[in-house]
CSV table of C-alpha atoms in Angstrom, one decimal:
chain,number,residue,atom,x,y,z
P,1,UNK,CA,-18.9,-17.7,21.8
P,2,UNK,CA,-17.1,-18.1,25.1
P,3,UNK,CA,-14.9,-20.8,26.2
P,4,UNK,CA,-14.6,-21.4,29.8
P,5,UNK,CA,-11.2,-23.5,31.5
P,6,UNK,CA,-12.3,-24.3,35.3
P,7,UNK,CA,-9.7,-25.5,37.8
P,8,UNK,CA,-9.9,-29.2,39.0
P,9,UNK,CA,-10.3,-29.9,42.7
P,10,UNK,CA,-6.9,-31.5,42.6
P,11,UNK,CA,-5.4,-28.5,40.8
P,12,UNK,CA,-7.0,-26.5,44.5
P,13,UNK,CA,-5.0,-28.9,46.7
P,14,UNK,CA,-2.0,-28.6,45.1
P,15,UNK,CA,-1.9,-24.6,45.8
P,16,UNK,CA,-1.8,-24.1,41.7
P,17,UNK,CA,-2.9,-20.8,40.9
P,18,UNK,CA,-4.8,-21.5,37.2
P,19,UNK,CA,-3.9,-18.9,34.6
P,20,UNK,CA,-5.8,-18.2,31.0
P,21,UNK,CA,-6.6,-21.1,28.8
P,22,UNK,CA,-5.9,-23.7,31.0
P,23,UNK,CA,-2.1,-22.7,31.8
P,24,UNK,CA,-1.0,-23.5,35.5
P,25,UNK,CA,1.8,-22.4,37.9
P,26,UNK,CA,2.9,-22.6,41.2
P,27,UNK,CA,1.7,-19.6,43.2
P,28,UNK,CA,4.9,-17.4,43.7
P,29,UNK,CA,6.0,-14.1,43.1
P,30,UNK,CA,7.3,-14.9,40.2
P,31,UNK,CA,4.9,-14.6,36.4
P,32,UNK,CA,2.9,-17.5,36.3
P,33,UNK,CA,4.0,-17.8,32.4
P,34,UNK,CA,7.7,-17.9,33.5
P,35,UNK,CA,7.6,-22.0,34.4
P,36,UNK,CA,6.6,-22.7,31.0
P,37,UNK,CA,9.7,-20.2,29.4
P,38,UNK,CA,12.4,-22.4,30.1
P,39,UNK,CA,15.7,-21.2,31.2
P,40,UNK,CA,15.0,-18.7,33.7
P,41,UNK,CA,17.3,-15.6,32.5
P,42,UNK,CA,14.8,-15.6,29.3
P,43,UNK,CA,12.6,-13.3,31.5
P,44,UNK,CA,15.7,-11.7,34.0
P,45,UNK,CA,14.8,-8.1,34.6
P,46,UNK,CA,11.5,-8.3,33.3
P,47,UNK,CA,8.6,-7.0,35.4
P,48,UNK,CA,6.4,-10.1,35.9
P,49,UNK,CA,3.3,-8.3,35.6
P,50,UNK,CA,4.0,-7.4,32.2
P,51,UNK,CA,4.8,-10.3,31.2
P,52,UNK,CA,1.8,-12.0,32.3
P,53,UNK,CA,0.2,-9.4,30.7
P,54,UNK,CA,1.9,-9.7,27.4
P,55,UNK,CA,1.5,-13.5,27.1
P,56,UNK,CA,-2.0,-13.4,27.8
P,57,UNK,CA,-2.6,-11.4,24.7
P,58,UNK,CA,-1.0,-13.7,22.9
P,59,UNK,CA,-3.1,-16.7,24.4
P,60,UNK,CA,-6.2,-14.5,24.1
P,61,UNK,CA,-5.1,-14.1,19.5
P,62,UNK,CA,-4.6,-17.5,19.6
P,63,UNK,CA,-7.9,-18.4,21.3
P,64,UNK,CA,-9.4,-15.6,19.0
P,65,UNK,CA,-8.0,-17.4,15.6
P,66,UNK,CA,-9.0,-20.9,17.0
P,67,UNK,CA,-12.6,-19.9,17.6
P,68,UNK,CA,-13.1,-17.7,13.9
P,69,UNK,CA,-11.3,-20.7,12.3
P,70,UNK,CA,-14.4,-22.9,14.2
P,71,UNK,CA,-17.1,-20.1,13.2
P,72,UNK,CA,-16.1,-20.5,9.8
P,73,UNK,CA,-15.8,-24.1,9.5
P,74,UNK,CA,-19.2,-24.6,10.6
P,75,UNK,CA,-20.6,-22.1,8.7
P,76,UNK,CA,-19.4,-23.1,5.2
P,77,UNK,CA,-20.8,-24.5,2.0
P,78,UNK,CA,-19.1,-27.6,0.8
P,79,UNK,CA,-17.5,-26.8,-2.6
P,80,UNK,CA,-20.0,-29.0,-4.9
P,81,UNK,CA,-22.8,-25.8,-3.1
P,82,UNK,CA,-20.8,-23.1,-2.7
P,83,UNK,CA,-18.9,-20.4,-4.7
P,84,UNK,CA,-15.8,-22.3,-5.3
P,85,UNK,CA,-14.6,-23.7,-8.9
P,86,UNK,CA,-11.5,-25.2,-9.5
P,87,UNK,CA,-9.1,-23.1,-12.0
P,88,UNK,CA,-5.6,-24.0,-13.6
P,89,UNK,CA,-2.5,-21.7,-11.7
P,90,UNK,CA,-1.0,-19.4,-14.0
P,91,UNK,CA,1.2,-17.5,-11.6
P,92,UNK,CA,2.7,-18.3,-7.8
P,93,UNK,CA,1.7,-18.0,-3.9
P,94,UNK,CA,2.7,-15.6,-1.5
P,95,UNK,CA,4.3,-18.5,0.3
P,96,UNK,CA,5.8,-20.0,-3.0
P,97,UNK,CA,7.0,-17.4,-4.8
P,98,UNK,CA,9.5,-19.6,-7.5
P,99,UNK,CA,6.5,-22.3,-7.5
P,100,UNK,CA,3.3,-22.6,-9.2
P,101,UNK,CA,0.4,-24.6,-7.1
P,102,UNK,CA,-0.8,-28.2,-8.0
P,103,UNK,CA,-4.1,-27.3,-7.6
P,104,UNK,CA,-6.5,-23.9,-7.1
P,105,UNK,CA,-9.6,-22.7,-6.2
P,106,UNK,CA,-11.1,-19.9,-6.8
P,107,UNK,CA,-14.4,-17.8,-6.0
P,108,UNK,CA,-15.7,-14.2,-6.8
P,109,UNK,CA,-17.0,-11.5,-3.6
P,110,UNK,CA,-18.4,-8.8,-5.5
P,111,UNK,CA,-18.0,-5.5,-3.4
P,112,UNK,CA,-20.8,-2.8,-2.7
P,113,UNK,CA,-20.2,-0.2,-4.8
P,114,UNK,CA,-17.0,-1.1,-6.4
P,115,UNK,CA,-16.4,-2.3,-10.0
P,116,UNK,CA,-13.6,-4.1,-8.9
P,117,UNK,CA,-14.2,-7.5,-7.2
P,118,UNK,CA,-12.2,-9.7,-4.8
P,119,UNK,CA,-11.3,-13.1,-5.6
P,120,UNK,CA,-10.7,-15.7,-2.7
P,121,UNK,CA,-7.8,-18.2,-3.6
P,122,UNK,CA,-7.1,-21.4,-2.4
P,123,UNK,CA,-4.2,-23.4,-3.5
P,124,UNK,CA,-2.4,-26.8,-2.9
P,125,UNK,CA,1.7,-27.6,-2.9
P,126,UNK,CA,1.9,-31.4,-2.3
P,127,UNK,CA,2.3,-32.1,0.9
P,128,UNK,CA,3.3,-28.6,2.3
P,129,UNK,CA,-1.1,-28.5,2.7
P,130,UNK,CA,-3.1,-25.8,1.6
P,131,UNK,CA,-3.1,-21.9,1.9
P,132,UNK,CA,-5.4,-19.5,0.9
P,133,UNK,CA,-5.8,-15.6,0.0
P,134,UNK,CA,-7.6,-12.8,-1.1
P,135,UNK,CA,-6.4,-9.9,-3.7
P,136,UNK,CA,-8.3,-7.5,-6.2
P,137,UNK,CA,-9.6,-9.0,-9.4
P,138,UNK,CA,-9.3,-10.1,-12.1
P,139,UNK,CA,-11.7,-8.5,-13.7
P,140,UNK,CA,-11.9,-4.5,-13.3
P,141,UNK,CA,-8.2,-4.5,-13.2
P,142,UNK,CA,-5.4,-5.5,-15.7
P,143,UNK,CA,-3.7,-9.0,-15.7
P,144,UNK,CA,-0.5,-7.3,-14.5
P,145,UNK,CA,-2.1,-5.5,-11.1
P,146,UNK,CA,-4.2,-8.4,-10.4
P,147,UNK,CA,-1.2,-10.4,-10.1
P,148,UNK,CA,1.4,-7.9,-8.9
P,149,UNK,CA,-1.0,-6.6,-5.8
P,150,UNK,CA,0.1,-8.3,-2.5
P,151,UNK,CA,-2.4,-10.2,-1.2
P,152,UNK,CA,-4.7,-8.5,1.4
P,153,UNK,CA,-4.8,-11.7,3.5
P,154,UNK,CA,-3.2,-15.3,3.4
P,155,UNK,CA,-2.5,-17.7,5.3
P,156,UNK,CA,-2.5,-21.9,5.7
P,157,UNK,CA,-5.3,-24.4,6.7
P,158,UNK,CA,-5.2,-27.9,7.0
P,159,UNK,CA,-7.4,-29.4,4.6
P,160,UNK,CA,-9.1,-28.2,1.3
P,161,UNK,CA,-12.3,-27.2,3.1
P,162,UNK,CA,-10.8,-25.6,6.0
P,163,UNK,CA,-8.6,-23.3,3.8
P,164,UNK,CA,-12.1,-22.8,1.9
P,165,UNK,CA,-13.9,-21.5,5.1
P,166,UNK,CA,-10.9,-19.0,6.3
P,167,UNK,CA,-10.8,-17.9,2.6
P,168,UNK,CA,-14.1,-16.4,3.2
P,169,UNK,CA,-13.8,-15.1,6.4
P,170,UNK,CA,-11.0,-13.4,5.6
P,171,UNK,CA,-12.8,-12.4,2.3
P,172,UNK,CA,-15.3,-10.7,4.6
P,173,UNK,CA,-13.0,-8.8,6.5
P,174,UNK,CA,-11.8,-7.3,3.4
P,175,UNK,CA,-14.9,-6.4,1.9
P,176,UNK,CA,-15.4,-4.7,5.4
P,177,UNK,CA,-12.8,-2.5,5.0
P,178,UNK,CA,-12.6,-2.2,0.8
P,179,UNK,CA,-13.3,1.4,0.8
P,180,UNK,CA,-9.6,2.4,2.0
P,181,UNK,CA,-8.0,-0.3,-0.2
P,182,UNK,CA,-6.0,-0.2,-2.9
P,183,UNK,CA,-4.5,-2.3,-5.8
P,184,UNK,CA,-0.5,-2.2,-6.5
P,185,UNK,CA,-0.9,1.3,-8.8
P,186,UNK,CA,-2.6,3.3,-5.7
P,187,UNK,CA,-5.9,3.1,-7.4
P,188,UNK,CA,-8.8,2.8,-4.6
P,189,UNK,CA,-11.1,-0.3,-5.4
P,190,UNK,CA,-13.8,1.7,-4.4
P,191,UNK,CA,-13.1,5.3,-6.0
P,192,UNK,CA,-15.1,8.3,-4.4
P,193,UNK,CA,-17.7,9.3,-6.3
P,194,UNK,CA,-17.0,12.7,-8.3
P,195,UNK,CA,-19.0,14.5,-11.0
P,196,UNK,CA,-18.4,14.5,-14.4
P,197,UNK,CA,-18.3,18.5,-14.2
P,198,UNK,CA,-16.4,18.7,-11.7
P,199,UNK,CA,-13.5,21.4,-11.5
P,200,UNK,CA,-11.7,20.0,-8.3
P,201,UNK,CA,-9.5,22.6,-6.9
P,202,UNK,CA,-6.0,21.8,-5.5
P,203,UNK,CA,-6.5,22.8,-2.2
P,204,UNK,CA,-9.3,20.7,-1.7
P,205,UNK,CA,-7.7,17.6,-3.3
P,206,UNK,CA,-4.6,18.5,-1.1
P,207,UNK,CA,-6.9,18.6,2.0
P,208,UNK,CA,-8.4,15.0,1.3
P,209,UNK,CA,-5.2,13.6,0.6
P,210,UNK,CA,-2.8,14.6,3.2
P,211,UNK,CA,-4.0,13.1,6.2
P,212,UNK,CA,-2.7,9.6,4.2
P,213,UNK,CA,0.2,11.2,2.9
P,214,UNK,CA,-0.7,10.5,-0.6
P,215,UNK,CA,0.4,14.4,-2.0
P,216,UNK,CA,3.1,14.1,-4.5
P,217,UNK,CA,5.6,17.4,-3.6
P,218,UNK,CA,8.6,19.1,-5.2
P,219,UNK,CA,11.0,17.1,-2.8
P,220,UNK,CA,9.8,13.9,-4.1
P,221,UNK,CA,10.0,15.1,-8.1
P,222,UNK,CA,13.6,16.1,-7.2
P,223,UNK,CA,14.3,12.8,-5.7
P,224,UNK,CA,13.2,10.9,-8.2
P,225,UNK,CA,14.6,13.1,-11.1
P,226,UNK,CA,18.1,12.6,-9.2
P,227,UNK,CA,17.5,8.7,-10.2
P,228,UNK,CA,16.4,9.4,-13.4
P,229,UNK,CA,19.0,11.5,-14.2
P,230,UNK,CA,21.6,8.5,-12.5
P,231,UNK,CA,19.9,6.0,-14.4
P,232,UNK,CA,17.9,6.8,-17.8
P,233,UNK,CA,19.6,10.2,-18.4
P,234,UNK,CA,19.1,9.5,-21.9
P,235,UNK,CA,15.4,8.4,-21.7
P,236,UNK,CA,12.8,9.8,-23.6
P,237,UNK,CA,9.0,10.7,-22.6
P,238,UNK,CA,6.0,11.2,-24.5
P,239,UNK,CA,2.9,14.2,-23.9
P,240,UNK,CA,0.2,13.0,-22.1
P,241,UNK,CA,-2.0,13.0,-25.6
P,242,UNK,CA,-0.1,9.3,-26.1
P,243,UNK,CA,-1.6,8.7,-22.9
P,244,UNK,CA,0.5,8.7,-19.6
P,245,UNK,CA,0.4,5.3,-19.2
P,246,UNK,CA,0.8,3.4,-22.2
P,247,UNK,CA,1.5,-0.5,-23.6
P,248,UNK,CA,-0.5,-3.6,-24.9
P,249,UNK,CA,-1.4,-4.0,-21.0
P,250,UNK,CA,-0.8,-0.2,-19.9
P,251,UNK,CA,1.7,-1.2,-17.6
P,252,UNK,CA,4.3,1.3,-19.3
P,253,UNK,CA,4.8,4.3,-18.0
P,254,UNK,CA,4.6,6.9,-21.2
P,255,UNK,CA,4.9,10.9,-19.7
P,256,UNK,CA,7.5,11.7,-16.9
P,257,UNK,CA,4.6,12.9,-14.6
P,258,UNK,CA,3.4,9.0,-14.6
P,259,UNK,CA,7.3,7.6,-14.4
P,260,UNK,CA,7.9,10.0,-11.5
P,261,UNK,CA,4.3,9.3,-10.2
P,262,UNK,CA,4.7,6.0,-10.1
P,263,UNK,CA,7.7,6.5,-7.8
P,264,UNK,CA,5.7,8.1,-5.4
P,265,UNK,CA,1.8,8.5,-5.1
P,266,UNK,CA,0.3,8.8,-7.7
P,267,UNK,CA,-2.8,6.5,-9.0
P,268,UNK,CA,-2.3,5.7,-12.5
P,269,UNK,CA,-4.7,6.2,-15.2
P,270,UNK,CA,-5.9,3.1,-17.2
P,271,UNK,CA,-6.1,3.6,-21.1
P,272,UNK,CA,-9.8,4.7,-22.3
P,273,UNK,CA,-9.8,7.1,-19.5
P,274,UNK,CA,-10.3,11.2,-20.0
P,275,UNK,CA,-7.1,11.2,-17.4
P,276,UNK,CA,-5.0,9.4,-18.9
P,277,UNK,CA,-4.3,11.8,-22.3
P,278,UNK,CA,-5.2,14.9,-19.8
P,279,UNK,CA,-2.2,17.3,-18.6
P,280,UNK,CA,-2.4,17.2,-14.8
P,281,UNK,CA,-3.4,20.4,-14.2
P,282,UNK,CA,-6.9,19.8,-16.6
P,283,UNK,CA,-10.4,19.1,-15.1
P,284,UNK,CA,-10.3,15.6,-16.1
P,285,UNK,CA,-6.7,14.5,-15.1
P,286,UNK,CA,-8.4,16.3,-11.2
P,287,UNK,CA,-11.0,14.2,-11.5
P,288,UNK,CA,-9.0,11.1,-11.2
P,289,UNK,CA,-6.9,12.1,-8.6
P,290,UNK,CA,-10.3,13.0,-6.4
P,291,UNK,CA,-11.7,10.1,-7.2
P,292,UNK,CA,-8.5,8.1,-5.7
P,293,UNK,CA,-8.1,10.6,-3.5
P,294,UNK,CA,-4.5,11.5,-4.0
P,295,UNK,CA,-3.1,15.6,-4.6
P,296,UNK,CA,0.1,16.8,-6.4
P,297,UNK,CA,1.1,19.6,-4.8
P,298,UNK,CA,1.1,23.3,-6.7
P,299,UNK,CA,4.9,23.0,-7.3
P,300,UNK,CA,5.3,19.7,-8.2
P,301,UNK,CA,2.3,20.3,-10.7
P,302,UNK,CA,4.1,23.4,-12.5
P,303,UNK,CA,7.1,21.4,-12.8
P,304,UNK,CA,5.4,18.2,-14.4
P,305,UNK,CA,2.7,20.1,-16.6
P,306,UNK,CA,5.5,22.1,-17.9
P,307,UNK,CA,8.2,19.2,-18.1
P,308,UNK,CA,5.0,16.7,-20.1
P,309,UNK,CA,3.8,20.1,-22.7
P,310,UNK,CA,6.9,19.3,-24.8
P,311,UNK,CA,5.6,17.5,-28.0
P,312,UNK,CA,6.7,14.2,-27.7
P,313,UNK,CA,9.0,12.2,-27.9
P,314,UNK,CA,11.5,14.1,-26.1
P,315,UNK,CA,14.5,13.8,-23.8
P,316,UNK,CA,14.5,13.9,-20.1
P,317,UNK,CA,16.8,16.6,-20.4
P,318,UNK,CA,14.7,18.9,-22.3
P,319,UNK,CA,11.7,18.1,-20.7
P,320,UNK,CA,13.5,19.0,-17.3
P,321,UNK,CA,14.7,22.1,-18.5
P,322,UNK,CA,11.2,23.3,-19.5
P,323,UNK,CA,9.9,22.4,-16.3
P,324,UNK,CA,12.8,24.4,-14.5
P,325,UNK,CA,11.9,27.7,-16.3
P,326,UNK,CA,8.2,27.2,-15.8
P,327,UNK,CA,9.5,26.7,-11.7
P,328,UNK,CA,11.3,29.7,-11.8
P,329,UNK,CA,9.3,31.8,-13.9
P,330,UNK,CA,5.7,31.3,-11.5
P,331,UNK,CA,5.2,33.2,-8.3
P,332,UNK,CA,6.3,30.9,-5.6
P,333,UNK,CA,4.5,32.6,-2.8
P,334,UNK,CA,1.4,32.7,-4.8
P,335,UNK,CA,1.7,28.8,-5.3
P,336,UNK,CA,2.6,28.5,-1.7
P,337,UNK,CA,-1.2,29.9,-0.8
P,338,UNK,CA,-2.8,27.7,-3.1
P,339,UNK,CA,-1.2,24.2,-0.4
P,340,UNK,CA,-3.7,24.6,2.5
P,341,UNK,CA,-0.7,22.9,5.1
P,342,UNK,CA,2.1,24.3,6.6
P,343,UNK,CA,5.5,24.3,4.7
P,344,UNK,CA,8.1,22.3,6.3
P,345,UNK,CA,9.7,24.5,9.5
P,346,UNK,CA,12.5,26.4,8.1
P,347,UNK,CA,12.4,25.8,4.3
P,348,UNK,CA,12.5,29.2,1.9
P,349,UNK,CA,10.5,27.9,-1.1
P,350,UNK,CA,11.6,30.3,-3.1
P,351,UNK,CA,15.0,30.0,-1.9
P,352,UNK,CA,14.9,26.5,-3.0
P,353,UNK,CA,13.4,27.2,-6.5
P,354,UNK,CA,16.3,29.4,-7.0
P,355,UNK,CA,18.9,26.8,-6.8
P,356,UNK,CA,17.2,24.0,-8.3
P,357,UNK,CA,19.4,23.1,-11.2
P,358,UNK,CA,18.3,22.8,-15.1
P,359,UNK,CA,21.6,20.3,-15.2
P,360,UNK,CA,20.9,16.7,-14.8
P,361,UNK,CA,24.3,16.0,-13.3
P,362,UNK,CA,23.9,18.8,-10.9
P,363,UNK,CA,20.7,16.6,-9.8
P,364,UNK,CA,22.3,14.5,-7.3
P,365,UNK,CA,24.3,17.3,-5.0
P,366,UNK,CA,21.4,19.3,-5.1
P,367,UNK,CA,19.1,17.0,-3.6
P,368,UNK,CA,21.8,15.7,-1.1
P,369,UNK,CA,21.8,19.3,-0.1
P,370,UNK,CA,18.4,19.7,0.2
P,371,UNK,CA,18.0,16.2,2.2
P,372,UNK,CA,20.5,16.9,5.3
P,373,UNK,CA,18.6,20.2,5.0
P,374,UNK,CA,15.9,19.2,6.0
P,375,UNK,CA,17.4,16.6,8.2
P,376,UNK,CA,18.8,19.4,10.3
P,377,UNK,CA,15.5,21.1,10.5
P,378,UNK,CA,13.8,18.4,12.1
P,379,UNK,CA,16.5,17.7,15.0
P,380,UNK,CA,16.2,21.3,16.3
């Protein structure tokens, strides 16, 4: 669809050069945006080219938005035909956080592939209009993540069936894209497919998850365990046979790989899953990270397999301790082969390994030391 803003004959004679969308200006050297900016030091030392530039991409988003918003209008079902049912609000709106709606919709996109669908909101607050959204859920997830994932889109409309229209447009966009999504615990609504057999190996689960940055390392186990050790120094953690992640919901995180995971990277496991009773170094517990595509690194895995063997309960202090020795007992360089990337420029692993401390007060300078080195590293 194309909309097309001609000059008027009068607009010729008047020497008015027309711009984009109907937008005129005297012809000067000036931007022909800058009339329409007010005072004129708004756009002092600004090259008028660019600016013209910039503005029209801002006219061309707005034109863009106008036109989907018409695409969808006249496209979509009326309620009483469509997807749409009307449900009572349990919980609040992106836009009214502290406020539950006074009325919602709601409908169901199913995504290819995925047991998880996507539900299209739409809800009213009086006379602040309508807004709608689009989030994981509910079912395939529990109550918690449904409600606690940001939605993936939202926005206002100004009526009921408007809001209805963008709601599945935007719905659309997401199921578009749902293969590289993810719900608020890092779980992928469309896992990767991996055998039940399967024996994934760490490099290859490293390789698939570092281009996004989703490998949980030592530097981020020491971070974290600097917090814990600030904060819940006298916590206690289970083994992962009482499950990692645990609760009437299984929104409580039960081993210190899932607390310190959930800090970080980590997807977690859901309760009924091999994973979630699995040590992080078995088949199964692999499995789930392929599957989410998401790595713990081969140090950060000693640690947290030795720290989570502990029968359980047991302190953070133990379990700390028994992940230290297993640290400094393994053969660094060994586990340094196993990481397919580069180590950061002008770290000593081993070095490291050496100092890490088995006291939990010790935690914090440690880290701090470890920080501004690295720090250092990257400004040369």
């Amino acid at each position: 669809m194309f909309l097309a803003i001609a000059p008027t004959s009068h607009q010729r004679s008047q020497g008015e050069q027309v711009t984009g969308y109907g937008l005129k200006a005297p012809r000067s050297s000036r931007s022909p945006f800058s009339a329409y900016l007010g005072d004129p030091r708004i756009t002092e030392g600004l090259d008028p080219a660019a600016l013209d530039e910039e503005l029209t991409e801002r006219g061309t988003q707005i034109l863009l938005g106008l036109l989907d918003w018409a695409l969808a209008a006249a496209t979509h079902q009326p309620p009483e035909h469509g997807p749409w049912h009307q449900v009572t609000p349990i919980d609040a709106t992106d836009k009214f956080p502290d406020l539950l709606p006074d009325a919602r919709w709601a409908a169901r996109l199913l995504l290819a592939d995925g047991p998880v669908p996507l539900q299209l909101r739409v809800h009213q607050h009086g006379d602040a209009g309508f807004g709608y959204s689009v989030r994981p859920g509910p079912e395939g997830v529990p109550p918690h993540i449904h409600h606690a994932t940001l939605a993936m889109r939202h926005s206002s409309a100004p009526s009921l069936t408007a809001a209805m229209a963008l709601a599945e447009h935007a719905g659309g966009e997401v199921a578009a894209g749902a293969r590289h999504a993810r719900s608020s615990d890092r779980r992928l609504l469309i896992p990767r497919p991996v055998p039940r057999d399967a024996e994934p190996h760490l490099a290859g689960l490293i390789a698939a998850a570092a281009p996004r940055d989703a490998v949980l390392d030592l530097y981020q186990v020491a971070n974290s365990l600097r917090s814990l050790a600030h904060y819940w120094s006298t916590s206690s953690w289970d083994s992962p046979a009482q499950g990692h992640w645990q609760g009437e919901y299984g929104d409580e995180p039960g081993t210190l790989s899932a607390r310190i995971g959930d800090d970080y990277v980590l997807a977690a496991t859901r309760i009924g899953e091999a994973a979630n009773t699995a040590p992080l170094n078995f088949p199964a517990y692999r499995r789930h990270l392929a599957a989410h595509q998401i790595a713990v690194d081969p140090f950060a895995e000693t640690y947290l397999v030795a720290a989570d063997a502990l029968p359980g309960p047991a302190p953070l202090a133990a379990r700390h301790q028994a992940g230290i020795a297993a640290l400094q007992g393994c053969d660094s360089r060994a586990l340094r082969r196993t990481d397919p990337r580069p180590g950061p420029p002008g770290e000593d692993i081993t070095e490291i390994i050496r100092l890490f401390p088995a006291e939990l007060d010790r935690l914090g300078a440690f880290f701090e030391h470890w920080s501004r080195q690295r720090e250092t590293s990257e400004e040369r």
